Amino acid sequence: MRRLFSRYRILLPVVSLALLLVATFYMQPRTMSYFGVNLLFNLAVPIALATVAQMCIMMVEDIDLSVGAFVSLTACVTATLLNDQPVLGVGVLACLVAAYAVMGAVIHRLELPAIVVTLGMSFVWGGLALFILPTPGGASPGWLRSMMTSTPPMVPMAVVASVVIATVAHLLVVRSGIGTVLRGVGGNARSVARAGWPVIRLKALAYGLAGLFGVLAGMALVGLTTSADANIALRYTLLSIAGVILGGGEFTGGKVSPVGAVIGALTLTLAASFLSFLRLSPDWQIGAQGGILIIVLMARLLFTRRNTRDG
C-alpha cells in the first residue's frame, strides 16, 4: 500500500495537469501547437525554480515567506549589475546565496521560527530591491535573453527547461546521499544529529540550495521579461507554497516530491491561462486558482484515507 500511495502522490499532480491541459485545448484549439504550448507555459520556468526553492525549505520542516521578495531582488540585480558589470553582478548573486545559507544556520542555531524570520527578511530583500532599482527598468543580459527565448526543435523551451529542472532537483533531493540526509533532517532532526551529522550545516545547505534556485528563478524571469521591478515576483511566495503542496509535498518535513513540485508549478501557470480563456475577471482568478488547489488536495486526502483504511 505504501507503493500505491507513492504512485498516487505523483499521479494526482500529473492527472490534474493533463485534465487542465485538455480543457485548455478544448477552449482554445489554437494553443495545440508548438508556439501555443510555449506561450501557455512561458512563465512556468521561473515559477518552477521558485517552487523548488520553497521545496528545499519545506524539506527541512520550515517554510519561507520571503521567496517572492528574494526572487524580485535577484531579478533587479540581474537587470542592472549583472548586465552592466557582470563580475560584480555574479559576486552579488553569490553573496545572496550565502546570505540565505547563513539565515538557515541562524534559524537553527537560535531555534527561531522560520516563518517569522523569513517574513522579516522579505522586507529586507524588498528594501534592497528598491535601493538597486527604485523604478521599473533595467535590461536583460543578451546571453540570458537568447537562452530563455531559444526555440529547440520539437519541444518548446519552457517544457525542456521544466524537464531539466525536475530532473536535476530529483537527482539532488531523492537520488543523492546528501539529499536523503536533508530529508532526514526534516523527518527527524534529532536522529540525524545522533547519527553524527552536523544539523546546523545541513540546514544551512538546504537554505543555500533554496537561495541558489531563487537566484536562478530571478535570472530566468528577467530573461523572459527583459526588465525588472522590485515587486515583479512577490506573488511567487504563495505560488511556490501552493506548487509544492499541489505536487505532493507536505508541511511536515522530509515529504517532498521534486518532480511533483515542478508539475504543480506548471499546473498553476496553466490555470492562470485557462481562467483567462474563460474571461474570468482578474479579481476572481486568484480565488479560482485556490479552488483548483483545494480540489486536488481533497482528492489526495481521499486517496490517503483509502490507503490507510485498506492497509
mmCIF file of C-alpha atoms in Angstrom:
data_model
loop_
_atom_site.group_PDB
_atom_site.id
_atom_site.type_symbol
_atom_site.label_atom_id
_atom_site.label_comp_id
_atom_site.label_asym_id
_atom_site.label_seq_id
_atom_site.Cartn_x
_atom_site.Cartn_y
_atom_site.Cartn_z
ATOM 1 C CA MET A 1 0.000 0.000 0.000
ATOM 2 C CA ARG A 2 2.924 2.334 0.554
ATOM 3 C CA ARG A 3 3.914 1.858 -3.084
ATOM 4 C CA LEU A 4 0.340 2.596 -4.113
ATOM 5 C CA PHE A 5 0.315 5.809 -2.078
ATOM 6 C CA SER A 6 3.643 6.801 -3.596
ATOM 7 C CA ARG A 7 2.149 6.363 -7.045
ATOM 8 C CA TYR A 8 -0.905 8.432 -6.161
ATOM 9 C CA ARG A 9 1.351 11.144 -4.750
ATOM 10 C CA ILE A 10 2.817 11.745 -8.206
ATOM 11 C CA LEU A 11 -0.181 10.640 -10.272
ATOM 12 C CA LEU A 12 -2.550 13.231 -8.858
ATOM 13 C CA PRO A 13 -0.437 16.221 -9.993
ATOM 14 C CA VAL A 14 0.042 14.573 -13.396
ATOM 15 C CA VAL A 15 -3.680 13.915 -13.816
ATOM 16 C CA SER A 16 -4.510 17.461 -12.686
ATOM 17 C CA LEU A 17 -2.132 18.962 -15.238
ATOM 18 C CA ALA A 18 -3.407 16.655 -18.001
ATOM 19 C CA LEU A 19 -7.060 17.475 -17.346
ATOM 20 C CA LEU A 20 -6.361 21.193 -17.259
ATOM 21 C CA LEU A 21 -4.351 20.943 -20.464
ATOM 22 C CA VAL A 22 -7.163 19.083 -22.244
ATOM 23 C CA ALA A 23 -9.676 21.694 -21.048
ATOM 24 C CA THR A 24 -7.414 24.492 -22.299
ATOM 25 C CA PHE A 25 -7.024 22.853 -25.717
ATOM 26 C CA TYR A 26 -10.790 22.459 -25.887
ATOM 27 C CA MET A 27 -11.353 26.121 -25.049
ATOM 28 C CA GLN A 28 -8.621 27.373 -27.404
ATOM 29 C CA PRO A 29 -7.726 24.782 -30.080
ATOM 30 C CA ARG A 30 -5.074 27.146 -31.478
ATOM 31 C CA THR A 31 -2.941 26.557 -28.413
ATOM 32 C CA MET A 32 -2.454 22.949 -29.505
ATOM 33 C CA SER A 33 0.768 23.808 -31.303
ATOM 34 C CA TYR A 34 4.452 24.408 -30.645
ATOM 35 C CA PHE A 35 4.072 28.139 -30.166
ATOM 36 C CA GLY A 36 0.756 27.742 -28.348
ATOM 37 C CA VAL A 37 2.233 25.431 -25.713
ATOM 38 C CA ASN A 38 5.280 27.657 -25.381
ATOM 39 C CA LEU A 39 3.001 30.641 -24.785
ATOM 40 C CA LEU A 40 0.938 28.756 -22.183
ATOM 41 C CA PHE A 41 3.993 27.741 -20.169
ATOM 42 C CA ASN A 42 6.191 30.726 -20.955
ATOM 43 C CA LEU A 43 6.385 31.975 -17.363
ATOM 44 C CA ALA A 44 6.434 28.485 -15.844
ATOM 45 C CA VAL A 45 10.229 28.277 -15.684
ATOM 46 C CA PRO A 46 10.830 30.979 -13.021
ATOM 47 C CA ILE A 47 7.792 29.754 -11.073
ATOM 48 C CA ALA A 48 9.119 26.187 -11.191
ATOM 49 C CA LEU A 49 12.532 27.329 -9.939
ATOM 50 C CA ALA A 50 10.928 29.339 -7.121
ATOM 51 C CA THR A 51 8.801 26.302 -6.223
ATOM 52 C CA VAL A 52 11.895 24.094 -5.999
ATOM 53 C CA ALA A 53 13.480 26.757 -3.779
ATOM 54 C CA GLN A 54 10.473 26.618 -1.468
ATOM 55 C CA MET A 55 10.611 22.822 -1.542
ATOM 56 C CA CYS A 56 14.193 22.886 -0.247
ATOM 57 C CA ILE A 57 12.986 24.873 2.777
ATOM 58 C CA MET A 58 9.901 22.721 3.388
ATOM 59 C CA MET A 59 12.104 19.648 3.079
ATOM 60 C CA VAL A 60 13.737 20.542 6.404
ATOM 61 C CA GLU A 61 10.363 21.305 8.018
ATOM 62 C CA ASP A 62 10.487 25.087 7.615
ATOM 63 C CA ILE A 63 8.556 27.495 5.417
ATOM 64 C CA ASP A 64 9.865 30.546 3.589
ATOM 65 C CA LEU A 65 7.719 33.666 3.266
ATOM 66 C CA SER A 66 10.466 35.653 1.566
ATOM 67 C CA VAL A 67 10.870 33.691 -1.673
ATOM 68 C CA GLY A 68 8.912 36.198 -3.757
ATOM 69 C CA ALA A 69 10.826 39.208 -2.448
ATOM 70 C CA PHE A 70 14.130 37.357 -2.865
ATOM 71 C CA VAL A 71 13.373 36.460 -6.488
ATOM 72 C CA SER A 72 12.434 40.109 -7.103
ATOM 73 C CA LEU A 73 15.768 41.211 -5.622
ATOM 74 C CA THR A 74 17.769 38.791 -7.762
ATOM 75 C CA ALA A 75 15.806 39.969 -10.795
ATOM 76 C CA CYS A 76 16.789 43.565 -10.036
ATOM 77 C CA VAL A 77 20.443 42.560 -9.631
ATOM 78 C CA THR A 78 20.308 40.630 -12.910
ATOM 79 C CA ALA A 79 18.751 43.508 -14.843
ATOM 80 C CA THR A 80 21.268 46.049 -13.530
ATOM 81 C CA LEU A 81 24.564 44.830 -12.092
ATOM 82 C CA LEU A 82 24.775 41.541 -13.961
ATOM 83 C CA ASN A 83 24.017 43.325 -17.219
ATOM 84 C CA ASP A 84 26.257 46.363 -16.721
ATOM 85 C CA GLN A 85 29.053 44.887 -14.572
ATOM 86 C CA PRO A 86 28.966 41.076 -14.926
ATOM 87 C CA VAL A 87 31.743 40.316 -12.435
ATOM 88 C CA LEU A 88 30.181 42.478 -9.738
ATOM 89 C CA GLY A 89 26.751 41.065 -10.533
ATOM 90 C CA VAL A 90 27.939 37.466 -10.154
ATOM 91 C CA GLY A 91 29.597 38.385 -6.870
ATOM 92 C CA VAL A 92 26.421 39.982 -5.507
ATOM 93 C CA LEU A 93 24.310 36.984 -6.511
ATOM 94 C CA ALA A 94 26.812 34.642 -4.840
ATOM 95 C CA CYS A 95 26.622 36.754 -1.679
ATOM 96 C CA LEU A 96 22.822 36.485 -1.730
ATOM 97 C CA VAL A 97 23.046 32.689 -1.874
ATOM 98 C CA ALA A 98 25.500 32.776 1.042
ATOM 99 C CA ALA A 99 23.152 35.093 2.951
ATOM 100 C CA TYR A 100 20.354 32.566 2.535
ATOM 101 C CA ALA A 101 22.600 29.812 3.915
ATOM 102 C CA VAL A 102 23.541 31.997 6.898
ATOM 103 C CA MET A 103 19.853 32.691 7.518
ATOM 104 C CA GLY A 104 19.191 28.947 7.735
ATOM 105 C CA ALA A 105 22.080 28.444 10.157
ATOM 106 C CA VAL A 106 20.912 31.316 12.392
ATOM 107 C CA ILE A 107 17.345 29.995 12.437
ATOM 108 C CA HIS A 108 18.547 26.582 13.602
ATOM 109 C CA ARG A 109 21.238 27.828 15.991
ATOM 110 C CA LEU A 110 18.920 30.225 17.838
ATOM 111 C CA GLU A 111 15.848 27.975 17.423
ATOM 112 C CA LEU A 112 13.863 30.773 15.828
ATOM 113 C CA PRO A 113 10.567 30.204 13.975
ATOM 114 C CA ALA A 114 11.444 30.199 10.275
ATOM 115 C CA ILE A 115 8.093 31.663 9.278
ATOM 116 C CA VAL A 116 8.775 34.787 11.369
ATOM 117 C CA VAL A 117 12.404 35.200 10.333
ATOM 118 C CA THR A 118 11.670 34.788 6.629
ATOM 119 C CA LEU A 119 8.746 37.187 6.893
ATOM 120 C CA GLY A 120 11.109 39.777 8.348
ATOM 121 C CA MET A 121 13.716 39.028 5.687
ATOM 122 C CA SER A 122 11.121 39.615 2.976
ATOM 123 C CA PHE A 123 11.157 43.297 3.942
ATOM 124 C CA VAL A 124 14.961 43.307 3.842
ATOM 125 C CA TRP A 125 15.030 41.773 0.358
ATOM 126 C CA GLY A 126 12.322 44.177 -0.766
ATOM 127 C CA GLY A 127 14.210 47.188 0.561
ATOM 128 C CA LEU A 128 17.416 46.124 -1.170
ATOM 129 C CA ALA A 129 15.499 45.620 -4.421
ATOM 130 C CA LEU A 130 14.121 49.162 -4.220
ATOM 131 C CA PHE A 131 17.597 50.505 -3.447
ATOM 132 C CA ILE A 132 19.059 48.798 -6.534
ATOM 133 C CA LEU A 133 16.139 49.567 -8.843
ATOM 134 C CA PRO A 134 13.839 52.313 -7.487
ATOM 135 C CA THR A 135 11.710 52.315 -10.637
ATOM 136 C CA PRO A 136 10.931 49.510 -13.104
ATOM 137 C CA GLY A 137 13.621 49.194 -15.732
ATOM 138 C CA GLY A 138 16.989 47.660 -16.387
ATOM 139 C CA ALA A 139 17.737 45.234 -19.179
ATOM 140 C CA SER A 140 18.305 41.527 -19.543
ATOM 141 C CA PRO A 141 21.828 40.386 -20.465
ATOM 142 C CA GLY A 142 21.891 39.367 -24.113
ATOM 143 C CA TRP A 143 23.035 35.806 -23.458
ATOM 144 C CA LEU A 144 20.293 35.287 -20.882
ATOM 145 C CA ARG A 145 17.602 36.645 -23.180
ATOM 146 C CA SER A 146 18.815 34.415 -26.020
ATOM 147 C CA MET A 147 18.809 31.345 -23.806
ATOM 148 C CA MET A 148 15.316 31.891 -22.405
ATOM 149 C CA THR A 149 13.773 32.704 -25.794
ATOM 150 C CA SER A 150 15.504 29.955 -27.771
ATOM 151 C CA THR A 151 13.356 27.567 -29.822
ATOM 152 C CA PRO A 152 14.516 23.947 -29.518
ATOM 153 C CA PRO A 153 13.196 21.553 -32.184
ATOM 154 C CA MET A 154 10.037 19.549 -31.458
ATOM 155 C CA VAL A 155 9.546 20.674 -27.844
ATOM 156 C CA PRO A 156 9.192 24.310 -26.621
ATOM 157 C CA MET A 157 11.894 25.817 -24.433
ATOM 158 C CA ALA A 158 9.553 26.129 -21.434
ATOM 159 C CA VAL A 159 8.862 22.382 -21.458
ATOM 160 C CA VAL A 160 12.525 21.463 -21.970
ATOM 161 C CA ALA A 161 13.606 23.728 -19.112
ATOM 162 C CA SER A 162 10.910 22.313 -16.816
ATOM 163 C CA VAL A 163 12.074 18.758 -17.527
ATOM 164 C CA VAL A 164 15.677 19.735 -16.814
ATOM 165 C CA ILE A 165 14.691 21.451 -13.552
ATOM 166 C CA ALA A 166 12.641 18.444 -12.428
ATOM 167 C CA THR A 167 15.450 16.020 -13.301
ATOM 168 C CA VAL A 168 18.169 18.000 -11.539
ATOM 169 C CA ALA A 169 16.008 18.515 -8.440
ATOM 170 C CA HIS A 170 15.058 14.825 -8.353
ATOM 171 C CA LEU A 171 18.684 13.687 -8.618
ATOM 172 C CA LEU A 172 19.750 16.190 -5.971
ATOM 173 C CA VAL A 173 16.984 15.598 -3.426
ATOM 174 C CA VAL A 174 15.899 11.995 -3.964
ATOM 175 C CA ARG A 175 18.790 10.127 -5.556
ATOM 176 C CA SER A 176 21.819 11.674 -3.867
ATOM 177 C CA GLY A 177 23.055 10.711 -0.420
ATOM 178 C CA ILE A 178 23.101 14.275 0.867
ATOM 179 C CA GLY A 179 19.540 14.746 -0.350
ATOM 180 C CA THR A 180 18.457 11.735 1.698
ATOM 181 C CA VAL A 181 20.139 13.193 4.779
ATOM 182 C CA LEU A 182 18.480 16.571 4.206
ATOM 183 C CA ARG A 183 15.077 14.917 4.011
ATOM 184 C CA GLY A 184 16.010 13.079 7.183
ATOM 185 C CA VAL A 185 16.595 16.436 8.900
ATOM 186 C CA GLY A 186 13.020 17.369 8.113
ATOM 187 C CA GLY A 187 11.691 13.996 9.208
ATOM 188 C CA ASN A 188 13.642 13.628 12.461
ATOM 189 C CA ALA A 189 16.473 16.075 13.089
ATOM 190 C CA ARG A 190 17.381 14.504 16.441
ATOM 191 C CA SER A 191 18.003 11.110 14.874
ATOM 192 C CA VAL A 192 20.194 12.701 12.211
ATOM 193 C CA ALA A 193 22.156 14.539 14.920
ATOM 194 C CA ARG A 194 22.594 11.329 16.929
ATOM 195 C CA ALA A 195 23.950 9.684 13.791
ATOM 196 C CA GLY A 196 26.759 12.235 13.828
ATOM 197 C CA TRP A 197 25.615 14.649 11.146
ATOM 198 C CA PRO A 198 26.028 18.413 11.818
ATOM 199 C CA VAL A 199 22.405 19.529 11.603
ATOM 200 C CA ILE A 200 23.248 23.235 11.589
ATOM 201 C CA ARG A 201 25.382 22.767 8.471
ATOM 202 C CA LEU A 202 22.677 20.686 6.831
ATOM 203 C CA LYS A 203 20.114 23.401 7.499
ATOM 204 C CA ALA A 204 22.492 25.975 6.041
ATOM 205 C CA LEU A 205 22.954 23.736 2.982
ATOM 206 C CA ALA A 206 19.197 23.402 2.474
ATOM 207 C CA TYR A 207 18.735 27.166 2.688
ATOM 208 C CA GLY A 208 21.740 27.705 0.429
ATOM 209 C CA LEU A 209 20.173 25.439 -2.205
ATOM 210 C CA ALA A 210 16.945 27.406 -1.864
ATOM 211 C CA GLY A 211 18.901 30.619 -2.399
ATOM 212 C CA LEU A 212 20.571 29.162 -5.488
ATOM 213 C CA PHE A 213 17.262 28.166 -7.062
ATOM 214 C CA GLY A 214 15.835 31.553 -6.074
ATOM 215 C CA VAL A 215 18.672 33.304 -7.913
ATOM 216 C CA LEU A 216 18.064 31.144 -10.980
ATOM 217 C CA ALA A 217 14.354 31.999 -10.796
ATOM 218 C CA GLY A 218 15.108 35.722 -10.811
ATOM 219 C CA MET A 219 17.511 35.359 -13.719
ATOM 220 C CA ALA A 220 15.025 33.298 -15.721
ATOM 221 C CA LEU A 221 12.294 35.848 -15.062
ATOM 222 C CA VAL A 222 14.436 38.720 -16.338
ATOM 223 C CA GLY A 223 15.410 36.652 -19.370
ATOM 224 C CA LEU A 224 11.721 36.377 -20.240
ATOM 225 C CA THR A 225 10.525 39.875 -19.331
ATOM 226 C CA THR A 226 13.741 41.709 -20.446
ATOM 227 C CA SER A 227 13.470 44.081 -17.455
ATOM 228 C CA ALA A 228 12.847 44.018 -13.720
ATOM 229 C CA ASP A 229 10.839 45.594 -10.935
ATOM 230 C CA ALA A 230 11.234 45.475 -7.155
ATOM 231 C CA ASN A 231 7.784 43.869 -6.901
ATOM 232 C CA ILE A 232 7.949 41.697 -10.001
ATOM 233 C CA ALA A 233 7.772 38.331 -8.204
ATOM 234 C CA LEU A 234 6.025 38.994 -4.891
ATOM 235 C CA ARG A 235 3.218 36.563 -5.763
ATOM 236 C CA TYR A 236 5.779 33.777 -6.124
ATOM 237 C CA THR A 237 5.740 33.247 -2.359
ATOM 238 C CA LEU A 238 2.206 31.863 -2.302
ATOM 239 C CA LEU A 239 2.576 30.230 -5.727
ATOM 240 C CA SER A 240 5.674 28.350 -4.584
ATOM 241 C CA ILE A 241 3.961 27.033 -1.455
ATOM 242 C CA ALA A 242 0.914 26.005 -3.466
ATOM 243 C CA GLY A 243 3.124 24.354 -6.087
ATOM 244 C CA VAL A 244 4.922 22.212 -3.508
ATOM 245 C CA ILE A 245 1.661 21.116 -1.874
ATOM 246 C CA LEU A 246 -0.066 20.565 -5.206
ATOM 247 C CA GLY A 247 2.879 18.427 -6.305
ATOM 248 C CA GLY A 248 2.552 16.006 -3.416
ATOM 249 C CA GLY A 249 4.655 17.693 -0.753
ATOM 250 C CA GLU A 250 3.566 18.263 2.828
ATOM 251 C CA PHE A 251 4.285 20.790 5.540
ATOM 252 C CA THR A 252 5.801 18.013 7.637
ATOM 253 C CA GLY A 253 9.492 17.865 6.771
ATOM 254 C CA GLY A 254 11.022 15.254 4.512
ATOM 255 C CA LYS A 255 7.865 14.588 2.489
ATOM 256 C CA VAL A 256 8.528 16.343 -0.802
ATOM 257 C CA SER A 257 8.419 15.430 -4.472
ATOM 258 C CA PRO A 258 10.753 17.429 -6.753
ATOM 259 C CA VAL A 259 9.086 16.208 -9.948
ATOM 260 C CA GLY A 260 5.651 16.810 -8.433
ATOM 261 C CA ALA A 261 6.660 20.317 -7.353
ATOM 262 C CA VAL A 262 7.605 21.250 -10.923
ATOM 263 C CA ILE A 263 4.355 19.732 -12.203
ATOM 264 C CA GLY A 264 2.493 21.742 -9.569
ATOM 265 C CA ALA A 265 4.167 24.919 -10.814
ATOM 266 C CA LEU A 266 3.183 24.053 -14.397
ATOM 267 C CA THR A 267 -0.397 23.433 -13.286
ATOM 268 C CA LEU A 268 -0.655 26.799 -11.553
ATOM 269 C CA THR A 269 0.807 28.544 -14.591
ATOM 270 C CA LEU A 270 -1.629 26.783 -16.912
ATOM 271 C CA ALA A 271 -4.525 27.529 -14.572
ATOM 272 C CA ALA A 272 -3.914 31.258 -14.972
ATOM 273 C CA SER A 273 -4.093 30.961 -18.774
ATOM 274 C CA PHE A 274 -7.173 28.740 -18.605
ATOM 275 C CA LEU A 275 -9.023 31.189 -16.385
ATOM 276 C CA SER A 276 -8.121 33.999 -18.784
ATOM 277 C CA PHE A 277 -9.622 31.983 -21.653
ATOM 278 C CA LEU A 278 -12.805 31.712 -19.574
ATOM 279 C CA ARG A 279 -12.791 35.527 -19.487
ATOM 280 C CA LEU A 280 -12.891 35.423 -15.735
ATOM 281 C CA SER A 281 -12.225 38.731 -14.051
ATOM 282 C CA PRO A 282 -8.664 39.038 -12.676
ATOM 283 C CA ASP A 283 -10.226 39.769 -9.291
ATOM 284 C CA TRP A 284 -11.665 36.243 -9.255
ATOM 285 C CA GLN A 285 -8.751 34.385 -10.836
ATOM 286 C CA ILE A 286 -6.722 34.082 -7.621
ATOM 287 C CA GLY A 287 -9.739 32.618 -5.834
ATOM 288 C CA ALA A 288 -10.327 30.203 -8.714
ATOM 289 C CA GLN A 289 -6.703 29.057 -8.569
ATOM 290 C CA GLY A 290 -7.173 28.431 -4.866
ATOM 291 C CA GLY A 291 -10.281 26.401 -5.657
ATOM 292 C CA ILE A 292 -8.314 24.187 -8.053
ATOM 293 C CA LEU A 293 -5.706 23.620 -5.350
ATOM 294 C CA ILE A 294 -8.368 22.694 -2.782
ATOM 295 C CA ILE A 295 -9.995 20.193 -5.169
ATOM 296 C CA VAL A 296 -6.679 18.435 -5.791
ATOM 297 C CA LEU A 297 -5.883 18.347 -2.078
ATOM 298 C CA MET A 298 -9.302 16.878 -1.329
ATOM 299 C CA ALA A 299 -8.691 14.163 -3.920
ATOM 300 C CA ARG A 300 -5.301 13.390 -2.381
ATOM 301 C CA LEU A 301 -6.863 13.213 1.081
ATOM 302 C CA LEU A 302 -9.450 10.720 -0.152
ATOM 303 C CA PHE A 303 -6.763 8.503 -1.649
ATOM 304 C CA THR A 304 -4.701 8.757 1.538
ATOM 305 C CA ARG A 305 -7.600 7.706 3.722
ATOM 306 C CA ARG A 306 -8.426 4.841 1.393
ATOM 307 C CA ASN A 307 -4.845 3.586 1.518
ATOM 308 C CA THR A 308 -4.797 3.885 5.319
ATOM 309 C CA ARG A 309 -8.108 2.053 5.655
ATOM 310 C CA ASP A 310 -7.082 -0.703 3.237
ATOM 311 C CA GLY A 311 -3.729 -1.069 4.971
#
